[in-house]
PDB file of C-alpha atoms in Angstrom:
ATOM      1  CA  MET A   1      -9.380 -10.704 -10.108  1.00  0.00           C
ATOM      2  CA  ARG A   2      -9.173  -8.560  -7.003  1.00  0.00           C
ATOM      3  CA  PHE A   3     -12.179  -7.966  -4.820  1.00  0.00           C
ATOM      4  CA  THR A   4     -12.734  -5.329  -2.156  1.00  0.00           C
ATOM      5  CA  ILE A   5     -15.049  -5.965   0.761  1.00  0.00           C
ATOM      6  CA  SER A   6     -15.929  -3.658   3.621  1.00  0.00           C
ATOM      7  CA  GLN A   7     -17.473  -3.622   7.050  1.00  0.00           C
ATOM      8  CA  ARG A   8     -18.804  -0.659   9.047  1.00  0.00           C
ATOM      9  CA  PHE A   9     -19.225  -0.006  12.734  1.00  0.00           C
ATOM     10  CA  PHE A  10     -19.928   2.956  14.974  1.00  0.00           C
ATOM     11  CA  PHE A  11     -19.019   4.064  18.459  1.00  0.00           C
ATOM     12  CA  ASP A  12     -19.855   6.889  20.818  1.00  0.00           C
ATOM     13  CA  ALA A  13     -16.981   8.553  22.605  1.00  0.00           C
ATOM     14  CA  ALA A  14     -15.823  11.756  24.234  1.00  0.00           C
ATOM     15  CA  HIS A  15     -12.567  13.643  23.862  1.00  0.00           C
ATOM     16  CA  THR A  16     -10.813  16.967  24.152  1.00  0.00           C
ATOM     17  CA  LEU A  17      -8.634  18.578  21.533  1.00  0.00           C
ATOM     18  CA  LYS A  18      -6.197  21.483  21.614  1.00  0.00           C
ATOM     19  CA  ARG A  19      -6.873  23.666  18.556  1.00  0.00           C
ATOM     20  CA  GLU A  20      -6.387  27.237  17.454  1.00  0.00           C
ATOM     21  CA  ILE A  21      -9.847  27.529  15.853  1.00  0.00           C
ATOM     22  CA  GLU A  22     -13.000  26.702  17.852  1.00  0.00           C
ATOM     23  CA  ALA A  23     -10.578  26.317  20.747  1.00  0.00           C
ATOM     24  CA  GLU A  24     -12.872  26.833  23.738  1.00  0.00           C
ATOM     25  CA  GLY A  25     -15.421  24.146  22.850  1.00  0.00           C
ATOM     26  CA  SER A  26     -12.754  21.716  21.661  1.00  0.00           C
ATOM     27  CA  ARG A  27     -10.773  21.913  24.899  1.00  0.00           C
ATOM     28  CA  ARG A  28     -13.824  20.956  26.992  1.00  0.00           C
ATOM     29  CA  ILE A  29     -14.808  17.305  27.149  1.00  0.00           C
ATOM     30  CA  HIS A  30     -17.390  16.714  24.435  1.00  0.00           C
ATOM     31  CA  GLY A  31     -18.669  13.703  22.557  1.00  0.00           C
ATOM     32  CA  HIS A  32     -19.522  12.438  19.093  1.00  0.00           C
ATOM     33  CA  THR A  33     -20.973   9.446  17.360  1.00  0.00           C
ATOM     34  CA  TYR A  34     -18.181   8.176  15.130  1.00  0.00           C
ATOM     35  CA  HIS A  35     -18.646   5.885  12.150  1.00  0.00           C
ATOM     36  CA  ALA A  36     -15.849   3.774  10.710  1.00  0.00           C
ATOM     37  CA  GLU A  37     -15.510   1.583   7.653  1.00  0.00           C
ATOM     38  CA  VAL A  38     -12.684  -0.793   6.814  1.00  0.00           C
ATOM     39  CA  TRP A  39     -11.999  -2.123   3.291  1.00  0.00           C
ATOM     40  CA  LEU A  40      -9.978  -5.280   2.630  1.00  0.00           C
ATOM     41  CA  ALA A  41      -8.823  -6.203  -0.869  1.00  0.00           C
ATOM     42  CA  GLY A  42      -7.504  -9.393  -2.349  1.00  0.00           C
ATOM     43  CA  GLU A  43      -8.170 -12.361  -4.499  1.00  0.00           C
ATOM     44  CA  ARG A  44     -11.056 -14.665  -3.750  1.00  0.00           C
ATOM     45  CA  ASP A  45     -10.064 -17.958  -2.139  1.00  0.00           C
ATOM     46  CA  PRO A  46     -11.213 -20.631  -4.609  1.00  0.00           C
ATOM     47  CA  ALA A  47     -12.225 -22.997  -1.802  1.00  0.00           C
ATOM     48  CA  THR A  48     -14.362 -20.515   0.161  1.00  0.00           C
ATOM     49  CA  GLY A  49     -15.210 -17.959  -2.518  1.00  0.00           C
ATOM     50  CA  MET A  50     -14.254 -15.175  -0.085  1.00  0.00           C
ATOM     51  CA  VAL A  51     -11.482 -12.632   0.285  1.00  0.00           C
ATOM     52  CA  ILE A  52     -12.004 -13.063   4.021  1.00  0.00           C
ATOM     53  CA  ASP A  53     -14.807 -14.459   6.121  1.00  0.00           C
ATOM     54  CA  LEU A  54     -16.799 -11.372   7.140  1.00  0.00           C
ATOM     55  CA  GLY A  55     -17.447 -13.034  10.502  1.00  0.00           C
ATOM     56  CA  LEU A  56     -13.711 -12.900  11.215  1.00  0.00           C
ATOM     57  CA  LEU A  57     -13.555  -9.226  10.216  1.00  0.00           C
ATOM     58  CA  ARG A  58     -16.627  -8.445  12.333  1.00  0.00           C
ATOM     59  CA  ARG A  59     -15.061 -10.182  15.342  1.00  0.00           C
ATOM     60  CA  ARG A  60     -11.871  -8.127  14.979  1.00  0.00           C
ATOM     61  CA  LEU A  61     -13.820  -4.878  14.540  1.00  0.00           C
ATOM     62  CA  ASP A  62     -15.957  -5.690  17.596  1.00  0.00           C
ATOM     63  CA  ALA A  63     -12.729  -5.852  19.619  1.00  0.00           C
ATOM     64  CA  VAL A  64     -11.637  -2.468  18.217  1.00  0.00           C
ATOM     65  CA  ARG A  65     -15.064  -0.994  18.949  1.00  0.00           C
ATOM     66  CA  ASP A  66     -14.863  -2.231  22.551  1.00  0.00           C
ATOM     67  CA  ARG A  67     -11.615  -0.276  22.970  1.00  0.00           C
ATOM     68  CA  LEU A  68     -13.274   2.950  21.742  1.00  0.00           C
ATOM     69  CA  ASP A  69     -16.994   2.859  22.554  1.00  0.00           C
ATOM     70  CA  HIS A  70     -18.163   4.993  25.499  1.00  0.00           C
ATOM     71  CA  ARG A  71     -14.580   5.932  26.326  1.00  0.00           C
ATOM     72  CA  LEU A  72     -12.723   9.156  26.846  1.00  0.00           C
ATOM     73  CA  LEU A  73     -10.500   8.906  23.769  1.00  0.00           C
ATOM     74  CA  ASP A  74      -7.782  10.983  25.438  1.00  0.00           C
ATOM     75  CA  GLU A  75      -7.197   7.987  27.751  1.00  0.00           C
ATOM     76  CA  VAL A  76      -7.151   5.191  25.127  1.00  0.00           C
ATOM     77  CA  PRO A  77      -3.616   3.738  25.009  1.00  0.00           C
ATOM     78  CA  GLY A  78      -2.003   4.276  21.620  1.00  0.00           C
ATOM     79  CA  LEU A  79      -4.425   6.999  20.513  1.00  0.00           C
ATOM     80  CA  HIS A  80      -3.200  10.528  21.114  1.00  0.00           C
ATOM     81  CA  PRO A  81      -4.277  13.092  20.238  1.00  0.00           C
ATOM     82  CA  PRO A  82      -7.735  11.753  19.344  1.00  0.00           C
ATOM     83  CA  THR A  83      -8.024  13.189  15.828  1.00  0.00           C
ATOM     84  CA  LEU A  84      -9.842  11.579  12.903  1.00  0.00           C
ATOM     85  CA  GLU A  85      -6.437  10.859  11.361  1.00  0.00           C
ATOM     86  CA  ASN A  86      -5.193   9.083  14.477  1.00  0.00           C
ATOM     87  CA  LEU A  87      -8.446   7.129  14.768  1.00  0.00           C
ATOM     88  CA  CYS A  88      -7.935   5.811  11.215  1.00  0.00           C
ATOM     89  CA  LEU A  89      -4.397   4.743  12.067  1.00  0.00           C
ATOM     90  CA  PHE A  90      -5.457   3.239  15.414  1.00  0.00           C
ATOM     91  CA  ILE A  91      -8.121   1.105  13.727  1.00  0.00           C
ATOM     92  CA  ALA A  92      -5.721  -0.008  10.986  1.00  0.00           C
ATOM     93  CA  GLU A  93      -3.046  -1.032  13.471  1.00  0.00           C
ATOM     94  CA  ALA A  94      -5.585  -2.889  15.629  1.00  0.00           C
ATOM     95  CA  LEU A  95      -6.410  -5.226  12.732  1.00  0.00           C
ATOM     96  CA  GLY A  96      -3.219  -7.215  13.275  1.00  0.00           C
ATOM     97  CA  GLU A  97      -2.712  -9.912  10.636  1.00  0.00           C
ATOM     98  CA  LEU A  98      -5.573  -8.490   8.555  1.00  0.00           C
ATOM     99  CA  GLN A  99      -3.413  -5.434   7.763  1.00  0.00           C
ATOM    100  CA  ALA A 100      -1.883  -7.307   4.822  1.00  0.00           C
ATOM    101  CA  SER A 101      -5.232  -7.063   2.994  1.00  0.00           C
ATOM    102  CA  LEU A 102      -6.102  -3.565   4.178  1.00  0.00           C
ATOM    103  CA  ALA A 103      -7.047  -1.161   1.376  1.00  0.00           C
ATOM    104  CA  ARG A 104      -8.695   1.733   3.214  1.00  0.00           C
ATOM    105  CA  VAL A 105      -9.965   2.922   6.582  1.00  0.00           C
ATOM    106  CA  ARG A 106     -12.467   5.749   6.860  1.00  0.00           C
ATOM    107  CA  VAL A 107     -13.686   7.471  10.040  1.00  0.00           C
ATOM    108  CA  TRP A 108     -16.391  10.126   9.995  1.00  0.00           C
ATOM    109  CA  ARG A 109     -18.791  12.090  12.153  1.00  0.00           C
ATOM    110  CA  GLU A 110     -22.066  12.182  10.262  1.00  0.00           C
ATOM    111  CA  ALA A 111     -23.600  15.011  12.305  1.00  0.00           C
ATOM    112  CA  LEU A 112     -20.690  17.353  11.552  1.00  0.00           C
ATOM    113  CA  GLY A 113     -19.870  16.208   8.033  1.00  0.00           C
ATOM    114  CA  ASP A 114     -16.219  15.556   8.993  1.00  0.00           C
ATOM    115  CA  SER A 115     -14.356  12.617   7.514  1.00  0.00           C
ATOM    116  CA  CYS A 116     -10.870  11.171   7.128  1.00  0.00           C
ATOM    117  CA  THR A 117      -9.732   8.332   4.879  1.00  0.00           C
ATOM    118  CA  LEU A 118      -6.463   6.418   5.191  1.00  0.00           C
ATOM    119  CA  GLU A 119      -5.461   4.728   1.913  1.00  0.00           C
ATOM    120  CA  PHE A 120      -3.019   1.835   1.540  1.00  0.00           C
TER     121      PHE A 120
END
């Protein structure tokens, strides 16, 4: 049997974005509350009963959140331009050895209804 577990977090950050549509507002520094969810899939370890200890996943996601929260995303190393797509990829790559179990990463902005999902 394969199980899928997930963990969510959020962060507040500012950014700019060069776009053709809604260009003026996007080019100015502006901020959002971002939500992210990471899914890991795998077989349950018979000794622990877990795919992964959620405490370990939470610790890793806390480190990712620290790199993004209350930052200007334009200045975050490895994240450019700061699109929803690139945020999904940034989070996935920041999971290090946990990437082997990665099934999905989703980033969304609840207030705007925007969302992006990266599937593995």
